[in-house]
Coordinates of C-alpha atoms and ligand atoms in Angstrom, one line a residue:
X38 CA -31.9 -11.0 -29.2
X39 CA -33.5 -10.5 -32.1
X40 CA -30.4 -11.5 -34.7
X41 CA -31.0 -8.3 -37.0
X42 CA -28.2 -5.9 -37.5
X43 CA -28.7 -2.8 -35.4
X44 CA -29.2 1.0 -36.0
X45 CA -28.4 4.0 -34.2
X46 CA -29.6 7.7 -34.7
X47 CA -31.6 10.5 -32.6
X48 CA -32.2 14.3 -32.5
X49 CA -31.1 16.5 -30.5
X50 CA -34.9 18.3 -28.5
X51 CA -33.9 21.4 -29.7
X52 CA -37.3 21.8 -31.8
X53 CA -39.8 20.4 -34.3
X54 CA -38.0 18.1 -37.2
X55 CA -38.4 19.6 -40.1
X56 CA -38.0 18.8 -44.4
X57 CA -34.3 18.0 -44.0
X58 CA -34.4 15.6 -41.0
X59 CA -37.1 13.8 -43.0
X60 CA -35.0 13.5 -46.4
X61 CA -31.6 13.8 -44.4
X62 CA -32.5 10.5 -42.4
X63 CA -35.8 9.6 -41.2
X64 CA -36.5 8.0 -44.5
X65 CA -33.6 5.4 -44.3
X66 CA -35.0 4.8 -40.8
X67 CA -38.7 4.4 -41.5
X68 CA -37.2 2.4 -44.6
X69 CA -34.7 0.1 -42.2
X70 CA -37.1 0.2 -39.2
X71 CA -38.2 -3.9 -40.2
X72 CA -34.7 -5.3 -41.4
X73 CA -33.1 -3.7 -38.6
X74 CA -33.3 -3.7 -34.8
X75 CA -33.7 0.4 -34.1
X76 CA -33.0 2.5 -31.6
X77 CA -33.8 6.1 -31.6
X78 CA -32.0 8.0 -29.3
X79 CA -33.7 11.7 -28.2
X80 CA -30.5 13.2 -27.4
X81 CA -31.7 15.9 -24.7
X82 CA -27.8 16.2 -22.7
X83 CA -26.9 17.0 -26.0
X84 CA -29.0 19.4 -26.6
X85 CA -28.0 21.4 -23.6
X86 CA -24.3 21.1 -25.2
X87 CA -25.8 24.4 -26.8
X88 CA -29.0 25.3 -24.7
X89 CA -28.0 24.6 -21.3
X90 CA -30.4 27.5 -19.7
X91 CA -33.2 26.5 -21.4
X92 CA -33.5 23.3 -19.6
X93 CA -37.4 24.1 -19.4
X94 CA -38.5 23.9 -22.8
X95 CA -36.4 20.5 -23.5
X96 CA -39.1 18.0 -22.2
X97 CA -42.0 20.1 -24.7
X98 CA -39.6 19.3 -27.2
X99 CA -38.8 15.5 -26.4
X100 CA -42.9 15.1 -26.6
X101 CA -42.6 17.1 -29.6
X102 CA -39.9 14.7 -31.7
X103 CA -41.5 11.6 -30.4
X104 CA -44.9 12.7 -32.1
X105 CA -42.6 14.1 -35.3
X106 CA -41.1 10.6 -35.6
X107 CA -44.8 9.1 -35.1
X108 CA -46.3 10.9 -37.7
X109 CA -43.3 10.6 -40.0
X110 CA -43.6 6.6 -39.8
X111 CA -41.5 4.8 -37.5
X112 CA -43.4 2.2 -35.6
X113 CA -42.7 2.4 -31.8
X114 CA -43.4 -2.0 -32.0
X115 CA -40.6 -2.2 -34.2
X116 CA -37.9 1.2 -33.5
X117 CA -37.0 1.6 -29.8
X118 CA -37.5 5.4 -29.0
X119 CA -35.2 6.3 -25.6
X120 CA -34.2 9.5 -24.1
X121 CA -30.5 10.0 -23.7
X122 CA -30.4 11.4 -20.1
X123 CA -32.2 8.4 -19.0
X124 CA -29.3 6.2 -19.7
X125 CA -27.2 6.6 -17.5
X126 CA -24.6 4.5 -18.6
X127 CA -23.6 6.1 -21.9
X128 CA -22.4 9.1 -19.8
X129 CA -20.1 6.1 -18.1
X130 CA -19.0 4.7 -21.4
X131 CA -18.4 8.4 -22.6
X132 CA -15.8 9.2 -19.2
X133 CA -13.4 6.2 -20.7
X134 CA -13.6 7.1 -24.0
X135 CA -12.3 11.0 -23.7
X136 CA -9.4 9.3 -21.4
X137 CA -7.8 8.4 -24.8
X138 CA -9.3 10.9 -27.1
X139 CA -7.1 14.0 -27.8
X140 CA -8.3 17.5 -28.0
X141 CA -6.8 18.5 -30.7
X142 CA -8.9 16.2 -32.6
X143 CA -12.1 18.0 -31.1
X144 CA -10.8 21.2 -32.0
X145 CA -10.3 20.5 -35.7
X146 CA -13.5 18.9 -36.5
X147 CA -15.0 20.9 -39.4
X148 CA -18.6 20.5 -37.6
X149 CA -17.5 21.1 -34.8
X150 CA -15.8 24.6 -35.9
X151 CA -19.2 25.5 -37.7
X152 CA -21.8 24.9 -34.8
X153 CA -19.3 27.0 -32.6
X154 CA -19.4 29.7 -35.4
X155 CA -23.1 29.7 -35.5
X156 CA -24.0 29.4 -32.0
X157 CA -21.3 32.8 -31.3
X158 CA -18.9 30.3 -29.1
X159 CA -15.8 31.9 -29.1
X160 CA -14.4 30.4 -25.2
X161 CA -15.6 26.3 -26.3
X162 CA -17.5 25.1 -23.4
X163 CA -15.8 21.2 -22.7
X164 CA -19.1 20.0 -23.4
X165 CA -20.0 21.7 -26.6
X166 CA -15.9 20.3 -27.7
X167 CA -16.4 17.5 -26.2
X168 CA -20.0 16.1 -27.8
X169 CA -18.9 13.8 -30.4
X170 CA -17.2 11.8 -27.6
X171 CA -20.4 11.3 -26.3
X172 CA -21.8 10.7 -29.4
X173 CA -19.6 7.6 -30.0
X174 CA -20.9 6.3 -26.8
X175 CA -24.7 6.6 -27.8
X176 CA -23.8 5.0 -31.3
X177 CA -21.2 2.2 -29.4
X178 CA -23.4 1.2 -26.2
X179 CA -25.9 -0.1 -28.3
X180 CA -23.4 -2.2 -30.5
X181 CA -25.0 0.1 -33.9
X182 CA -24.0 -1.4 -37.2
X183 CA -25.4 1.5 -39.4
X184 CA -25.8 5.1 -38.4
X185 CA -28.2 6.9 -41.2
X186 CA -26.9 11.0 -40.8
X187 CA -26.9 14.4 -42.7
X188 CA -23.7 15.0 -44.0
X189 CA -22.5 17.2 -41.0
X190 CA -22.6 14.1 -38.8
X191 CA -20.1 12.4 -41.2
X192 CA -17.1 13.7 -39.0
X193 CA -18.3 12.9 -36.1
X194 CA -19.1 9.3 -37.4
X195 CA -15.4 8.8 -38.9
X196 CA -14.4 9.6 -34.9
X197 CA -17.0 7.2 -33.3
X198 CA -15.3 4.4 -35.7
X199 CA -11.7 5.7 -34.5
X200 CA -12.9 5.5 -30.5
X201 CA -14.1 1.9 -31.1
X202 CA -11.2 0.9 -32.9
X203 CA -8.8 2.1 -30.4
X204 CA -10.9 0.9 -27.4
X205 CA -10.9 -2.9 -29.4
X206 CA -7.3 -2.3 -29.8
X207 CA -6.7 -1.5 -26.2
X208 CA -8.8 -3.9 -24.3
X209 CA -10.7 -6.3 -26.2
X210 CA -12.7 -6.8 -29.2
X211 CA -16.3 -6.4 -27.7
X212 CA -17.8 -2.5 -29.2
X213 CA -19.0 -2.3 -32.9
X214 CA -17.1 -0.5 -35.5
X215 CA -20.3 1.9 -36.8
X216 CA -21.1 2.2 -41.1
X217 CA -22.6 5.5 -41.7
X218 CA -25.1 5.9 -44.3
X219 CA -25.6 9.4 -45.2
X220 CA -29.4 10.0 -46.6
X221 CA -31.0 10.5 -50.5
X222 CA -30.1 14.6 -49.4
X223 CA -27.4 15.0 -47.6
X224 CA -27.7 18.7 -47.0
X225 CA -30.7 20.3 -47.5
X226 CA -30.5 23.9 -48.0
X227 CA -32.9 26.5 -45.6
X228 CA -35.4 29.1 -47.0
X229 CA -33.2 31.2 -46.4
X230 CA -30.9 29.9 -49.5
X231 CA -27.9 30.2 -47.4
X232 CA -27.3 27.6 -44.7
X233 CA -28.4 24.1 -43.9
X234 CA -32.0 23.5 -42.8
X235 CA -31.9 23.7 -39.5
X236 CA -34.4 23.7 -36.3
X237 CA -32.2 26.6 -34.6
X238 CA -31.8 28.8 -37.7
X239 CA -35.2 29.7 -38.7
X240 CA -35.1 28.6 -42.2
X241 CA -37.2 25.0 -41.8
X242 CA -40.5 24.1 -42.8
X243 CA -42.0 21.3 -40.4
X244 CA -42.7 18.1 -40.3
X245 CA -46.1 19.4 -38.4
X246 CA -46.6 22.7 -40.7
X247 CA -50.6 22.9 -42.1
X248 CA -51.1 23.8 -45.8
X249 CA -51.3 27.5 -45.4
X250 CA -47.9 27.7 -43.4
X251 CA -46.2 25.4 -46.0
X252 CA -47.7 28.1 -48.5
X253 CA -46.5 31.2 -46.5
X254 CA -43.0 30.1 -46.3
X255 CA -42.5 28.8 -49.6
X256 CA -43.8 32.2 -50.9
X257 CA -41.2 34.5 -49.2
X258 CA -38.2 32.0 -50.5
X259 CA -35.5 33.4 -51.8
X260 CA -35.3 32.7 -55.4
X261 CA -33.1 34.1 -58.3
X262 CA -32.3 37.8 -58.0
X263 CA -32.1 38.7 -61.7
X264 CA -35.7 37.7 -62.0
X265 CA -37.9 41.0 -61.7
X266 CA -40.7 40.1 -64.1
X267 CA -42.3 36.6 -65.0
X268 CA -41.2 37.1 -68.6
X269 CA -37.4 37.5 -67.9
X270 CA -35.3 34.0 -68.1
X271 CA -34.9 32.6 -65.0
X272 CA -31.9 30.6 -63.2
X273 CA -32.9 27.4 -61.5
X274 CA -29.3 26.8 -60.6
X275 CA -29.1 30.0 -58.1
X276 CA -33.2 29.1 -56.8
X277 CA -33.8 27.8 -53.5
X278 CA -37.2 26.7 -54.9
X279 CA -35.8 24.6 -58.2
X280 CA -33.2 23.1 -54.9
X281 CA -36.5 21.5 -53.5
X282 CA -37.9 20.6 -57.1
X283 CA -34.8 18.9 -57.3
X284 CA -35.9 16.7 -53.9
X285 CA -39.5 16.8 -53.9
X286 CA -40.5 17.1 -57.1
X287 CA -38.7 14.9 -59.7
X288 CA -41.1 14.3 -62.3
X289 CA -42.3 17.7 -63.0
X290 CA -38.3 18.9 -62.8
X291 CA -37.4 18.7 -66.5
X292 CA -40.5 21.0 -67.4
X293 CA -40.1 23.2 -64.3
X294 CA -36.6 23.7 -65.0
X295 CA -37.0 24.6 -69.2
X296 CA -40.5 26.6 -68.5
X297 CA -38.2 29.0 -66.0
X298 CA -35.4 29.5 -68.7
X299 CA -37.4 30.4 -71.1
X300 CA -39.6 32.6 -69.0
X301 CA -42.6 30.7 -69.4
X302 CA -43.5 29.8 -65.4
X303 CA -43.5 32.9 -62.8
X304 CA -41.8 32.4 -59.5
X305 CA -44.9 32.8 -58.1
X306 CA -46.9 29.2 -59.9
X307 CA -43.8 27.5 -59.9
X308 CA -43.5 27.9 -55.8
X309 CA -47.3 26.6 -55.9
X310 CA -46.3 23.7 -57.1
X311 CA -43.7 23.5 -54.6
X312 CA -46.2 23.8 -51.5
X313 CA -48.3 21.5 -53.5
X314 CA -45.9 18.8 -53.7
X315 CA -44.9 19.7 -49.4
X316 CA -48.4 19.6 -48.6
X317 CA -48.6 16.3 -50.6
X318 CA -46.2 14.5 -48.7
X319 CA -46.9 15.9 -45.1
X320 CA -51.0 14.9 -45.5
X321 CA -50.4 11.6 -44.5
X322 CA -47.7 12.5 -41.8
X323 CA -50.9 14.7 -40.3
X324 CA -53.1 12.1 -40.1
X325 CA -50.8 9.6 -38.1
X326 CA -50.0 12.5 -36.1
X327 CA -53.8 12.5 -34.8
X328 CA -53.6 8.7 -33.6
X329 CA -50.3 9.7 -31.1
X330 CA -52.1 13.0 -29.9
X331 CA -52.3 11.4 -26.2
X332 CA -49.5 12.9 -24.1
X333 CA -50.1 9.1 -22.2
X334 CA -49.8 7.7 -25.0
X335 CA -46.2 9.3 -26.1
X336 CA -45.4 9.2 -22.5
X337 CA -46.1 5.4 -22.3
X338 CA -44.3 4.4 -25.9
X339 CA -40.8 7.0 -24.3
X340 CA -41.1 4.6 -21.1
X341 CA -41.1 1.2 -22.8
X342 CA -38.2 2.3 -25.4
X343 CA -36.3 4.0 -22.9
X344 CA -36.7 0.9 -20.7
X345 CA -35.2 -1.6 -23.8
X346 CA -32.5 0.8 -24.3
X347 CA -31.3 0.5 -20.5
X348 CA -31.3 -3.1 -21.1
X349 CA -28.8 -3.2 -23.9
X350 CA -26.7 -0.2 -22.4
X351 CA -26.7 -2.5 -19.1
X352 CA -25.1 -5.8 -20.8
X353 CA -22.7 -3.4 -22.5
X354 CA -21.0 -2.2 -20.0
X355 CA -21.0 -5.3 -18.9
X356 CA -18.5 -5.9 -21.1
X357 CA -17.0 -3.0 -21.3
X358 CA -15.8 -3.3 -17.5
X359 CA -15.1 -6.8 -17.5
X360 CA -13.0 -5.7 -21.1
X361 CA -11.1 -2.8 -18.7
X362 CA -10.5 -5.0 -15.8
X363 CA -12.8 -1.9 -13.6
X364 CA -15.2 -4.8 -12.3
X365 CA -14.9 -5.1 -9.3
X366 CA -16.8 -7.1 -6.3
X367 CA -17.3 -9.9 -8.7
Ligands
ATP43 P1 -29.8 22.0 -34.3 O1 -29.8 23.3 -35.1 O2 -30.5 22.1 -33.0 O3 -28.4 21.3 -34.2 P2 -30.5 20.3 -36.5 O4 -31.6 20.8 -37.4 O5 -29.1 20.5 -37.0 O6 -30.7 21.0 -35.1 P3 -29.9 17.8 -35.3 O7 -30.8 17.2 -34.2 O8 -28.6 18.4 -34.9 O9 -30.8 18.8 -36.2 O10 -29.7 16.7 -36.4 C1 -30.3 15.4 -36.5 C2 -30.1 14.6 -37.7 O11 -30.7 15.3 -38.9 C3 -28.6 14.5 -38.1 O12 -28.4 13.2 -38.6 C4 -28.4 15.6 -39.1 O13 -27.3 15.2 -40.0 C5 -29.7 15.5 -39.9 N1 -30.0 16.8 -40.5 C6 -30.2 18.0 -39.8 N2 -30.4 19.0 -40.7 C7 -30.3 18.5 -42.0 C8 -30.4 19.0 -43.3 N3 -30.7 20.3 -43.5 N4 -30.2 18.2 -44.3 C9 -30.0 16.9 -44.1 N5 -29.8 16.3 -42.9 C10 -30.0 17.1 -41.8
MG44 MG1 -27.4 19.9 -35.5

């Protein structure tokens, strides 16, 4: 035991992380990554909550997360990086926690109702609904203080803290009541202008994108329709582009923002800048990304983290039993 407050937080292998991961919540946890004891769940059953025939491309994705969260900065001596399926017993803790979660509560839950909207679910598979049950159980087996999310996680947190309460209530005061933290960007928009970024939508830029890709989908962002001609006053409010000024870009915002008004900066400069100020802050993620290109290497640092994870999932269901009364031979 280390003494330090813990964290909890993961990804489901579903693709490469992209710009809003990164502002969404990797920063908190490469900032929290010293002061607190980390674990980074890869959340692979979950990911088969929506892609459960494409069982084959989830282990290119683990490798490919593990070396996004590399390059993006967390140090695998300090953040404990663990893949879901591997431990087994949060798929034990989940079981007693749906006993006295209701459905209803499932069914209602605004993310819950927009994932099944987007994937085309209309019959809900009982794992899709029931997810955020298993969620609490990745966040609760490790005893997480803090759980640093995107805004569409905040339901699912406000359950996790219900579960633990109840199960407290119930048996006995042993799981930890979880604080979410939601990151500096809570929702970053996609290219596309419309809906979140997001790794199954098409609309991300990478974490592992090279300058000219940056460049190439930056250009064909949607920006503000009224604009035809450099010279016509633009509307940064409506912009995609101005959206990530906003993030990426605060100190050339104010001029940014009055040179489009007034018609002074084309779309075309102004998104320079923008893949400037990308390409800025992914160089150094590139050059970390070179030290972890070893497959061993990722392999060896997903065994060791995986391993300390089954530890503390072990001694918490140690306690979890004993708290039930469901320990038995002892
Ligand atoms: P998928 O489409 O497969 O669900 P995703 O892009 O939504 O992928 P997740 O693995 O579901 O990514 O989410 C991981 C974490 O990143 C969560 O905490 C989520 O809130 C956060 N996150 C994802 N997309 C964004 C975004 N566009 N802005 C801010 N945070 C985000
Ligand atoms: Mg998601």
């Amino acid at each position: 035991m280390t003494g330090k407050k813990r964290i909890l937080t993961g990804d489901r292998p579903t693709g490469a992380l992209h710009l809003g991961h990164y502002v969404g919540s990797l920063v908190n946890r490469v900032k929290l990554q010293e002061e607190y004891d980390s674990y980074i769940l890869i959340a692979d059953v979950q990911a088969l909550t929506t892609h459960w025939e494409q069982g084959e491309d989830l282990e290119n994705s683990v490798y490919q997360i593990t070396s996004d969260y590399l390059a993006a900065g967390l140090d695998p001596n300090q953040a404990t990086i663990c893949i879901q399926s591997k431990i087994t017993e949060i798929h034990e803790l989940a079981a007693y926690f749906s006993m006295y979660t209701p459905v209803n509560v499932l069914r209602h839950n605004p993310t819950i109702k927009a994932e099944a909207q987007q994937h085309g679910f209309k019959d809900l598979m009982y794992g899709f609904l029931g997810y955020p049950v298993s969620q609490a159980a990745d966040i609760a087996i490790f005893k997480a203080h803090v759980v640093p999310v995107g805004e569409d996680q905040v339901p699912h947190l406000e359950l996790a803290r219900r579960i633990v309460r109840r199960f407290n209530d119930l048996y006995k005061p042993v799981l930890v009541e979880p604080e979410v933290l939601v990151g500096q960007v809570s929702r970053l928009v996609g290219l596309d202008g419309k809906a979140k970024m997001s790794k199954s939508l098409n609309n991300a830029i990478f974490l592992s994108d090279k300058p000219e890709d940056v460049w190439q989908k930056v250009r064909n962002a949607v920006t503000d329709p009224a604009r035809i001609h450099k010279t016509d006053p633009g509307h940064p409010e409506v912009c995609t582009i101005f959206e990530y000024h906003k993030v990426f870009n605060n100190s050339e915002l104010e001029s940014i923002e009055q040179e489009c008004r007034q018609g002074k900066i084309g779309c075309v400069a102004c998104k320079k800048r923008q893949a400037q100020v990308i390409n800025q802050l992914l160089e150094p993620m590139h050059e970390r990304r070179e030290q972890y290109k070893s497959r061993d290497i990722l392999t060896d640092i997903l065994r060791e983290g995986t391993r300390r994870a089954q530890e503390v999932a072990r001694s918490t269901m140690e306690e979890v039993r004993e708290a039930m009364k469901i320990q038995y031979f002892k």
